[in-house]
Amino acid sequence: MSFEKLIEPLDLGFTILKNRVLMGSMHTGLEEEKDGFDKLAAFYAERAKGGVGLIVTGGIAPDKFGRLTPFASSMTKQSHVLQHKKITEAVHAEDGKICMQILHAGRYSYHPFSVAPSSLKAPISRFKPWKMPSWFINRTISHFVRAARLAQDAGYDGVEIMGSEGYLINQFLVTKTNQRNDQWGGSFENRIKFPLEIVSRVREAVGKNFIVIYRLSMLDLIHEGQSWEEIESLALQIEKAGATMINTGIGWHEARIPTIAQMVPRAGFAWVTKRLMGKLKIPLITTNRINTPELAEKVLTDGCADMVSMARPFLADPHFVLKAIQNRSEEINTCIACNQACLDNIFNQKVASCLVNPFACKETTWKLQWATVIKKVAVVGAGPAGLAAAVTAAQRGHEVSLFEMDEAIGGQLNMAKVVSGKEEFYETLRYYQVMIAKYKISLLLNTEFTSVDAERFDEIIFATGVIPRPLILEGSHLPHVLSYPDVLRKKLPTGKKIVVIGAGGIAIDTAMFLLKGSNPESIKDFNHRWHIDQHYANRGGIDESAGKESPLKDITLLQRRVGKPGAALGKTTAWIHREELKKSGVKFLDGLQYVRITSEGIEVKRNEEVQLIEADHIVVCAGQESRNSLFEQLKNEGHSMHLIGGAKEAGELDAKRAIEEGTRVGMKI
């Protein structure tokens, strides 16, 4: 399809953006790395080369008090200007435009020098902030201005002032976090003085021909948040104060509602921005869970915004826009919103990357180069590890044959993709199918790789994956005992009462499938289930009147060890899965010993007491075992062998590790 609205230039008066796509702000962890600015320059330059209309950097603090962590990046002096010039010069060399985001974390700062409008500890930080005196507030405003001027000196095309997601500016706007009774608190007019002063003084300092984006929290998703009338009024006054554009912010970080995770419907919050369309003269940007050019085009065509912001999709594919312009959208490596390699890495103080594109943030160290010796390569297994290995090797010029015993590529992803909220895995498999055809990989489905086949190849990569670990327990052979592939792949019917043995990622996926099936959730249903007030009758956009769900199944998760279900899942999504299970009435029992399975259910021992948990069906999600029996034989025969993915290490299934290992071996051979 054509993308007329998406590729239409946006005239800002003093400058023109070449299309309607903004690469949204995201912290990569490179900011604090050794030689980090050289790496950031390469990272952003690659996205500029990929055709994006405007880039916004990760958040840069205006002073030491506003840093997210003690050693996070700030823009306070000329030496910082010299570092940032590496970024702007690299982006401009690729005909791109870039803005620096100025972010003051306020009470979200994770250090003992955090400050806020009121001394109220955030639930996501261990540090209680200092209340800002009035003189300190004025000094902080001047620091925002200083950061903007220095950004201009560094060659940035503009700045984005971070006024959403519950950071400092947002904290001034609501009575929940601003309990002052001076000129900066109390009335709405007083509470909005802080952002208005920042925008107006920044505009005065940088002049007319400099982009000033204001990131406006349009849906706080917290109690005592802003009303829609306040948001609209603030937007009008921000425009008057000198903003060039207004970007949409959704949800405070402390809000217990998912806003960017995989289970959020695509473009699930574009309706919020649309409420403000037609009220302002400056362009509006919408955001959150927009991950394909087709969807972005529809959002623009439907009048939801003047521009779309995408962040993680540019981790997944830096050439997203270029491929859309060249009518190659089927070649886009789509962001699946898993958070596993990006946000989870950042929370674990690692450099961000991408599950589907491990090259992300490694632009200076990972180079895909043509092979010096072209080899015949066999890849055994077309799960995520095998697919990554096959495509990477083929991209380097090798002659690749991909063997798969199943009737389709995908391996374990074929089970994940059927779970409601994980449909994005269809996109990953679509991408690999296109790459197989593009790089002329010989795909042999329904084919078992044998020792005879091995004689034809120079390199053999085993990515044969896993099989479910059998449950060694009396009664496990009974007909009402099923494996997770029986449920997710074969879709065998199940009764009303179900016991799931296991509480890891696969068990949670299985439970969600039993509860919701494969049907993608609509935006309306998602809003209802998470108590989001789409009519905005309540402050913060929270609707507590939404009724409780009536679950289709009575499900109990069992776990031998003591701990929360999904303990091995990523920090940014585990809480969501647990909340979803809770909302659906799923029960969870840990610290158990399994005694035996009977026709009535399963007997377990807990605290020295044996009890029967009744069940129509019992689904076993008790781990996996590697499937690699042929590997050692071929290795002993002298073949050049490589073992990756689940075949190398079963444990918790990990597509991130599988794809990275596959990519690494494809680059090495």
XYZ file of C-alpha atoms in Angstrom:
669
model
C 0.000 0.000 0.000
C 1.016 3.625 -0.355
C 1.676 5.703 2.734
C 0.640 9.156 1.566
C -0.010 10.678 4.980
C 2.973 9.022 6.630
C 5.520 10.314 4.120
C 3.931 13.750 3.765
C 6.319 16.533 4.894
C 5.383 18.530 7.980
C 6.018 22.266 7.672
C 6.899 23.830 11.028
C 7.330 27.287 9.519
C 11.059 27.703 10.019
C 11.918 24.108 9.049
C 10.307 21.155 7.299
C 10.265 17.571 8.579
C 10.492 15.181 5.641
C 7.745 12.872 6.957
C 5.307 12.393 9.821
C 7.366 9.861 11.791
C 9.088 10.784 15.033
C 11.517 8.375 16.678
C 10.423 8.713 20.281
C 12.709 9.135 23.253
C 14.180 6.037 24.879
C 17.102 5.538 27.178
C 19.594 3.041 25.732
C 22.223 2.802 28.476
C 24.858 3.897 25.953
C 24.654 7.360 27.496
C 26.699 6.180 30.464
C 28.957 3.687 28.630
C 32.651 4.193 27.951
C 32.838 5.861 24.519
C 29.070 6.016 24.816
C 28.615 9.117 22.694
C 30.504 7.533 19.794
C 28.141 4.570 20.084
C 25.093 6.835 20.375
C 26.219 8.763 17.294
C 26.316 5.530 15.295
C 22.985 4.394 16.774
C 21.113 7.581 15.885
C 22.868 8.001 12.533
C 21.645 4.576 11.433
C 18.055 5.612 12.218
C 18.521 8.916 10.374
C 19.860 6.925 7.413
C 16.688 4.855 7.677
C 14.578 7.904 6.843
C 12.865 8.915 10.087
C 11.551 12.493 10.035
C 12.713 13.544 13.500
C 14.608 11.819 16.321
C 14.301 12.561 20.042
C 17.132 11.380 22.286
C 16.808 9.625 25.599
C 16.210 11.884 28.585
C 19.092 14.191 29.547
C 18.941 15.847 32.967
C 19.199 19.639 33.303
C 21.146 19.296 36.566
C 22.462 16.674 38.978
C 19.261 16.664 41.047
C 17.205 15.649 38.019
C 19.271 12.627 37.042
C 17.436 9.321 37.046
C 20.473 7.620 38.582
C 23.572 9.109 40.251
C 25.709 8.970 37.098
C 23.067 9.495 34.425
C 23.708 11.961 31.619
C 23.130 15.672 32.069
C 23.591 18.793 29.946
C 25.138 21.440 32.193
C 28.454 22.604 30.679
C 30.517 23.054 27.529
C 32.250 19.689 27.833
C 28.811 18.099 27.474
C 28.254 20.155 24.334
C 31.360 18.651 22.739
C 30.137 15.133 23.513
C 26.692 15.777 22.041
C 28.143 17.299 18.881
C 29.233 13.789 17.918
C 25.553 12.816 17.826
C 24.213 15.832 15.971
C 26.967 15.828 13.356
C 26.454 12.119 12.669
C 22.680 12.549 12.311
C 22.985 15.633 10.099
C 25.485 13.800 7.888
C 22.642 11.357 7.126
C 20.205 14.216 6.379
C 18.380 13.716 9.665
C 17.012 16.009 12.352
C 17.310 15.398 16.078
C 16.044 16.944 19.316
C 17.448 16.439 22.795
C 14.950 15.513 25.477
C 15.343 17.422 28.751
C 14.105 15.228 31.572
C 14.092 16.019 35.274
C 13.120 12.894 37.179
C 11.889 14.631 40.324
C 10.818 12.075 42.912
C 11.532 9.293 40.406
C 15.268 9.990 40.780
C 16.991 6.947 42.187
C 19.481 8.719 44.437
C 19.425 10.533 47.803
C 19.475 14.023 46.217
C 16.068 13.707 44.554
C 13.764 16.714 44.769
C 10.048 17.243 44.181
C 7.244 19.771 44.716
C 6.427 17.989 47.987
C 8.407 15.546 50.081
C 6.373 12.479 49.110
C 8.122 9.215 48.309
C 7.258 7.543 44.997
C 6.225 3.869 45.159
C 8.855 3.025 42.520
C 11.823 4.619 44.319
C 13.440 3.919 47.675
C 14.384 7.563 48.183
C 12.144 10.203 49.716
C 12.634 13.503 47.845
C 13.475 16.880 49.330
C 10.774 19.518 49.012
C 11.926 22.219 46.590
C 12.061 25.736 48.110
C 10.698 28.498 45.901
C 14.188 29.805 45.066
C 15.220 26.259 44.098
C 12.249 25.978 41.732
C 13.346 29.171 39.973
C 16.880 27.830 39.730
C 15.588 24.557 38.269
C 13.697 26.494 35.608
C 16.916 28.288 34.720
C 18.635 24.899 34.458
C 16.041 23.750 31.902
C 16.798 26.923 29.951
C 20.539 26.359 30.229
C 20.171 22.786 28.970
C 18.151 23.993 25.967
C 20.749 26.648 25.097
C 23.569 24.124 25.383
C 21.618 21.688 23.213
C 21.342 24.415 20.602
C 25.098 25.003 20.855
C 25.628 21.270 20.356
C 23.804 21.400 17.037
C 20.476 19.897 18.010
C 17.496 20.958 15.900
C 15.402 21.340 19.009
C 14.525 20.018 22.450
C 11.687 18.019 23.915
C 10.648 19.125 27.395
C 9.535 16.028 29.277
C 6.293 16.947 31.020
C 4.692 13.534 31.340
C 5.072 9.980 32.685
C 5.121 11.243 36.271
C 8.463 13.034 36.124
C 9.091 16.383 37.849
C 6.938 18.634 35.652
C 4.061 16.175 35.871
C 4.507 16.075 39.647
C 3.825 19.813 39.834
C 0.558 19.436 37.924
C -1.456 17.187 40.246
C -2.483 17.536 43.862
C -1.423 13.956 44.557
C 2.247 15.004 44.399
C 1.978 18.786 44.715
C 0.661 19.648 48.170
C 2.203 23.101 48.323
C 0.310 26.183 49.461
C 2.574 28.798 47.868
C 2.672 30.291 44.359
C 3.638 26.885 42.898
C 0.793 24.854 44.389
C -2.844 24.836 45.365
C -4.900 26.169 42.464
C -4.625 24.850 38.915
C -3.265 28.229 37.819
C -0.429 27.921 40.339
C 0.339 24.287 39.558
C 0.854 24.957 35.854
C 3.233 27.875 36.393
C 6.237 25.543 36.438
C 5.823 24.096 32.900
C 4.655 27.417 31.459
C 7.699 29.225 32.835
C 9.993 26.534 31.449
C 8.503 26.632 27.937
C 8.280 30.418 27.693
C 11.816 30.987 29.000
C 13.255 28.240 26.807
C 11.589 29.803 23.755
C 12.969 33.205 24.680
C 16.471 31.759 25.070
C 16.633 29.722 21.848
C 14.807 32.070 19.512
C 12.114 31.356 16.942
C 13.938 28.928 14.659
C 14.371 26.055 17.076
C 12.004 23.132 17.672
C 10.470 23.039 21.151
C 8.364 19.932 21.748
C 6.404 19.691 24.968
C 5.591 16.151 26.127
C 2.155 16.569 27.678
C 0.644 13.940 29.962
C -2.762 13.457 28.343
C -3.786 10.485 30.480
C -2.176 10.180 33.932
C -3.847 6.857 34.878
C -3.444 7.640 38.577
C -5.926 8.704 41.229
C -6.043 12.476 41.774
C -4.578 12.947 38.305
C -5.422 15.733 35.889
C -8.915 16.265 34.542
C -9.420 16.556 30.791
C -10.364 20.215 31.180
C -7.021 20.880 32.869
C -5.103 19.013 30.176
C -6.797 20.927 27.383
C -6.273 24.249 29.145
C -2.603 23.481 29.750
C -2.121 22.487 26.104
C -3.527 25.822 24.923
C -1.263 27.745 27.292
C 1.791 25.650 26.337
C 1.087 26.546 22.710
C 0.855 30.221 23.657
C 4.108 29.962 25.637
C 5.983 29.006 22.477
C 5.914 25.247 21.902
C 6.379 24.105 18.303
C 4.625 20.766 18.812
C 2.949 18.809 21.582
C 3.749 15.133 22.057
C 1.458 12.726 23.886
C 2.426 11.146 27.198
C 0.420 8.214 28.533
C 0.432 7.050 32.155
C 2.742 7.703 35.082
C 5.410 5.086 35.657
C 3.828 4.244 39.005
C 0.422 3.602 37.410
C -0.640 -0.046 37.657
C -1.975 -0.128 34.115
C 0.043 -1.376 31.123
C 0.628 1.272 28.465
C 3.294 -0.075 26.102
C 3.498 -3.824 26.785
C 2.559 -6.537 24.319
C -0.974 -7.014 25.642
C -1.867 -3.351 24.980
C -3.864 -3.184 21.721
C -2.090 -1.553 18.814
C -2.578 2.236 18.769
C -4.463 1.694 21.996
C -4.139 5.314 23.119
C -4.450 7.245 19.845
C -7.979 8.166 20.932
C -6.493 10.328 23.683
C -4.563 12.543 21.261
C -7.571 12.709 18.953
C -9.559 14.403 21.741
C -7.189 17.360 21.459
C -7.097 17.532 17.650
C -8.635 20.727 16.280
C -8.167 22.592 19.560
C -4.617 23.800 18.775
C -2.822 25.390 15.857
C 0.447 23.533 16.424
C 0.948 19.859 15.412
C 0.066 17.044 17.791
C 2.032 13.798 18.050
C 0.457 10.522 19.169
C 2.264 7.501 20.544
C 2.216 4.043 22.176
C 1.958 0.665 20.439
C 2.140 1.925 16.857
C 4.487 -0.532 15.188
C 3.695 -0.859 11.478
C 3.529 1.753 8.695
C 0.042 0.525 7.820
C -1.153 1.267 11.334
C 0.637 4.617 11.431
C -1.002 5.581 8.140
C -4.428 4.687 9.518
C -3.840 6.690 12.703
C -2.985 9.759 10.622
C -5.779 9.196 8.104
C -8.317 8.842 10.921
C -7.302 12.272 12.199
C -5.871 11.077 15.498
C -2.721 13.197 15.165
C -0.480 15.176 12.846
C 2.520 12.935 13.502
C 3.187 9.514 15.003
C 5.877 8.672 17.529
C 7.505 5.246 17.597
C 10.446 4.354 19.815
C 10.998 0.601 20.120
C 10.092 -0.042 16.447
C 13.368 1.728 15.604
C 15.251 -0.702 17.799
C 13.624 -3.545 15.872
C 14.306 -1.988 12.465
C 16.322 1.217 11.970
C 15.188 1.413 8.319
C 11.466 1.269 9.143
C 10.584 4.459 7.255
C 12.828 3.813 4.265
C 11.293 0.387 3.746
C 7.796 1.893 3.899
C 8.727 4.592 1.373
C 10.196 1.950 -0.957
C 7.069 -0.239 -0.680
C 9.034 -2.902 1.207
C 6.994 -2.867 4.404
C 6.870 -6.675 4.398
C 10.640 -6.560 5.063
C 10.240 -4.525 8.254
C 11.372 -6.389 11.355
C 8.403 -5.506 13.536
C 8.650 -4.561 17.210
C 6.688 -7.105 19.252
C 6.512 -4.912 22.380
C 8.026 -7.637 24.563
C 10.305 -5.257 26.548
C 12.716 -8.133 27.156
C 15.881 -6.702 25.626
C 15.091 -2.989 25.815
C 13.346 -1.873 29.013
C 14.212 -4.982 31.024
C 17.882 -4.483 30.148
C 17.729 -0.859 31.266
C 16.101 -1.815 34.582
C 18.916 -4.313 35.084
C 21.492 -1.579 34.335
C 22.468 -3.096 30.995
C 22.619 -1.533 27.555
C 19.337 -1.834 25.681
C 18.994 -3.947 22.580
C 16.110 -5.745 20.855
C 14.825 -9.308 20.989
C 14.121 -9.418 17.255
C 17.174 -7.322 16.305
C 20.225 -7.951 18.503
C 22.241 -5.528 16.334
C 20.434 -2.636 18.061
C 22.820 -0.503 20.154
C 25.784 -2.539 18.847
C 26.279 -0.496 15.680
C 29.991 0.085 16.362
C 30.800 -3.505 17.339
C 28.520 -5.778 15.300
C 29.201 -5.535 11.584
C 27.443 -7.775 9.074
C 30.186 -8.455 6.537
C 30.310 -10.618 3.439
C 31.948 -13.983 4.168
C 35.519 -14.393 2.933
C 34.835 -18.081 2.184
C 31.378 -19.075 0.969
C 30.238 -22.262 2.701
C 27.391 -24.711 2.520
C 25.558 -24.359 5.828
C 22.875 -26.598 7.303
C 20.644 -25.156 9.995
C 18.666 -27.847 11.779
C 15.511 -26.471 13.342
C 13.478 -23.423 12.288
C 12.632 -22.014 15.692
C 13.830 -18.506 16.631
C 17.486 -19.553 17.047
C 17.604 -21.458 13.767
C 15.798 -18.726 11.845
C 18.209 -16.056 13.085
C 21.219 -18.223 12.255
C 19.958 -19.110 8.794
C 19.088 -15.547 7.802
C 22.299 -14.048 9.187
C 24.465 -16.654 7.440
C 22.578 -16.164 4.167
C 22.945 -12.381 4.411
C 26.696 -12.932 4.501
C 26.587 -14.923 1.249
C 26.591 -18.500 2.551
C 24.512 -21.171 0.828
C 22.013 -22.093 3.540
C 19.632 -25.022 3.890
C 17.109 -24.879 6.727
C 15.698 -28.204 7.939
C 12.475 -28.340 9.948
C 10.567 -31.456 11.033
C 7.329 -29.492 11.456
C 5.082 -28.250 8.680
C 5.902 -24.592 9.363
C 8.725 -22.424 10.674
C 8.574 -20.961 14.168
C 9.154 -23.699 16.709
C 7.935 -22.621 20.151
C 6.805 -19.256 18.724
C 3.923 -21.108 17.074
C 2.532 -21.750 20.538
C 3.264 -18.275 21.892
C 1.559 -16.537 18.958
C -1.856 -18.096 19.698
C -2.028 -16.560 23.176
C -4.183 -13.449 23.309
C -1.826 -10.508 23.800
C 1.096 -12.223 22.047
C -0.152 -12.023 18.468
C 2.865 -9.917 17.548
C 4.869 -13.140 17.130
C 2.979 -13.585 13.849
C 4.906 -10.527 12.650
C 8.241 -12.068 13.621
C 7.439 -15.218 11.667
C 6.198 -13.170 8.708
C 9.515 -11.288 8.693
C 11.575 -14.482 8.720
C 9.442 -16.015 5.966
C 10.153 -12.976 3.796
C 13.871 -13.102 4.608
C 14.023 -16.823 3.725
C 12.664 -16.010 0.280
C 14.776 -12.872 -0.190
C 18.082 -14.568 0.607
C 17.182 -17.763 -1.245
C 17.449 -20.056 1.747
C 16.511 -23.630 0.897
C 13.641 -24.384 3.308
C 12.964 -28.073 3.870
C 9.790 -28.512 5.929
C 8.541 -31.872 7.207
C 12.133 -33.031 6.864
C 14.309 -34.786 9.413
C 18.028 -34.033 9.248
C 20.135 -37.205 9.245
C 23.798 -38.159 9.402
C 23.649 -38.782 5.653
C 22.572 -35.165 5.073
C 25.493 -33.959 7.185
C 28.029 -35.129 4.594
C 26.912 -32.355 2.200
C 27.678 -29.396 4.464
C 30.713 -27.438 5.640
C 28.986 -26.124 8.783
C 26.058 -27.551 10.732
C 24.082 -25.443 13.200
C 21.858 -27.383 15.580
C 18.840 -25.382 16.739
C 16.522 -28.313 17.365
C 14.877 -26.698 20.368
C 13.152 -28.426 23.261
C 10.520 -30.946 24.199
C 8.325 -30.783 27.322
C 9.883 -32.443 30.350
C 7.767 -35.438 31.337
C 6.121 -35.379 34.755
C 7.245 -38.305 36.851
C 4.269 -38.707 39.156
C 1.691 -41.392 39.899
C -1.311 -40.834 37.661
C 0.469 -38.675 35.091
C -0.604 -41.127 32.357
C -4.323 -40.553 32.972
C -6.335 -39.225 29.998
C -7.234 -35.894 31.618
C -3.518 -34.989 31.986
C -2.359 -32.800 29.102
C 0.928 -31.158 28.106
C 1.120 -27.489 27.199
C 1.543 -28.381 23.467
C -1.736 -30.325 23.734
C -3.419 -27.078 24.737
C -1.535 -24.442 22.733
C -0.698 -26.365 19.564
C -3.301 -29.136 19.311
C -5.983 -27.047 21.062
C -7.505 -30.058 22.778
C -10.745 -29.229 24.616
C -10.609 -28.694 28.367
C -13.177 -28.611 31.135
C -14.177 -25.850 33.525
C -11.794 -26.666 36.389
C -8.149 -26.772 35.386
C -4.960 -27.224 37.361
C -1.738 -26.034 35.729
C 1.410 -27.656 37.103
C 4.056 -24.946 36.921
C 3.996 -21.171 37.282
C 6.661 -19.964 34.848
C 6.223 -18.134 31.568
C 4.753 -21.104 29.694
C 2.302 -21.806 32.510
C 1.137 -18.193 32.470
C 0.765 -18.261 28.672
C -1.225 -21.480 28.938
C -3.484 -20.025 31.610
C -4.103 -16.892 29.537
C -4.914 -19.004 26.479
C -7.385 -21.084 28.492
C -9.005 -17.893 29.763
C -9.049 -15.767 26.622
C -8.180 -17.975 23.670
C -6.509 -16.438 20.617
C -8.745 -13.422 20.146
C -6.929 -10.071 20.170
C -8.449 -7.749 22.736
C -10.215 -4.650 21.429
C -9.307 -1.214 22.733
C -12.761 -0.949 24.311
C -12.396 -4.271 26.124
C -8.850 -3.462 27.202
C -9.973 -0.123 28.650
C -12.847 -1.802 30.481
C -10.638 -4.536 31.954
C -7.991 -2.070 33.162
C -10.512 0.555 34.361
C -9.506 3.232 31.839
C -12.127 5.942 31.458
C -12.279 6.645 27.726
C -14.967 9.280 28.332
C -12.651 11.056 30.796
C -15.384 11.634 33.382
C -12.867 10.980 36.153
C -9.563 12.570 37.083
C -6.551 10.708 35.772
C -8.737 8.737 33.368
C -9.484 6.038 35.954
C -12.918 4.371 36.013
C -13.285 2.227 39.126
C -16.932 1.481 38.348
C -16.014 -1.130 35.745
C -17.326 -4.489 36.881
C -15.296 -7.592 37.653
C -14.712 -10.210 34.974
C -16.542 -13.518 34.916
C -13.774 -15.967 33.993
C -14.582 -18.807 31.597
C -12.383 -21.237 33.508
C -11.564 -21.982 37.136
C -7.756 -22.197 36.999
C -5.207 -22.973 39.705
C -1.461 -22.631 39.164
C 0.803 -24.889 41.255
C 4.482 -24.397 42.006
C 6.948 -26.444 44.058
C 9.195 -23.574 45.050
C 8.103 -20.632 47.153
C 7.730 -17.382 45.210
C 5.553 -15.363 42.872
C 4.279 -16.817 39.601
C 6.391 -15.732 36.634
C 9.357 -14.901 38.859
C 11.777 -15.324 35.953
C 9.859 -12.944 33.672
C 11.075 -9.421 33.003
C 10.519 -6.683 35.570
C 8.464 -4.512 33.238
C 5.925 -7.208 32.340
C 5.836 -9.785 35.172
C 3.608 -7.560 37.323
C 1.171 -7.191 34.407
C 0.840 -10.951 33.950
C 0.263 -11.427 37.670
C -2.355 -8.690 37.655
C -4.087 -10.263 34.645
C -4.235 -13.624 36.397
C -5.606 -11.943 39.518
C -8.289 -10.102 37.549
C -9.338 -13.402 35.984
C -9.649 -15.135 39.339
C -6.711 -17.501 38.813
C -5.567 -19.058 42.078
C -1.904 -19.695 42.883
C -0.386 -22.144 45.339
C 3.351 -22.383 45.980
C 5.641 -24.334 48.289
C 4.011 -27.633 47.333
C 4.901 -31.274 47.039
C 2.998 -33.187 44.363
C 1.684 -36.461 45.789
C -0.287 -38.085 42.977
C -2.806 -37.455 40.238
C -6.202 -39.115 40.506
C -9.295 -39.146 38.329
C -10.693 -36.358 40.543
C -7.674 -34.043 40.400
C -4.256 -33.794 42.025
C -3.207 -34.435 45.605
C -0.594 -32.039 46.978
C 1.146 -31.662 50.319
C 1.472 -28.200 51.817
C 2.581 -27.523 55.382
C 2.511 -31.279 56.063
C -1.151 -31.420 55.058
C -2.325 -33.398 52.010
C -5.210 -31.910 50.084
C -7.009 -32.773 46.860
C -7.391 -30.023 44.274
C -10.259 -31.045 42.035
C -9.769 -30.683 38.300
C -11.403 -31.688 35.037
C -8.018 -31.423 33.371
C -4.429 -31.078 34.526
C -1.996 -29.267 32.225
C 1.699 -29.948 32.736
C 4.043 -26.976 32.284
C 6.937 -28.402 34.273
C 9.851 -27.326 32.137
C 11.609 -28.541 29.003
C 14.470 -30.727 27.885
C 16.913 -30.065 25.057
C 16.459 -32.051 21.871
C 19.961 -32.571 20.469
C 20.688 -36.312 20.383
C 22.299 -36.267 16.921
C 24.610 -33.386 17.764
C 27.225 -35.325 19.736
C 27.318 -38.125 17.171
C 28.045 -35.727 14.305
C 30.553 -33.785 16.372
C 32.437 -36.995 17.182
C 32.474 -37.831 13.475
C 34.431 -34.629 12.863
C 31.770 -32.306 11.454
C 31.995 -28.574 12.207
C 29.099 -28.235 14.653
C 27.378 -25.381 16.491
C 24.732 -25.736 19.207
C 22.357 -22.846 19.957
C 19.020 -21.936 21.522
C 16.935 -24.403 23.480
C 18.987 -27.292 22.096
C 21.952 -25.837 23.973
C 20.131 -24.799 27.131
C 16.490 -25.602 27.864
C 15.575 -23.872 31.139
C 13.003 -21.122 30.773
C 12.314 -20.606 27.075
C 14.123 -17.446 26.012
C 13.573 -16.125 22.481
C 15.912 -13.219 23.196
C 18.836 -15.523 23.919
C 17.893 -17.833 21.042
C 17.856 -15.076 18.416
C 21.056 -13.513 19.735
C 22.868 -16.859 19.717
C 21.603 -17.585 16.215
C 22.751 -14.196 14.995
C 26.179 -14.573 16.601
C 26.843 -17.953 15.027
C 25.609 -16.701 11.661
C 28.116 -13.850 11.878
C 30.952 -16.149 12.928
C 30.934 -19.004 10.433
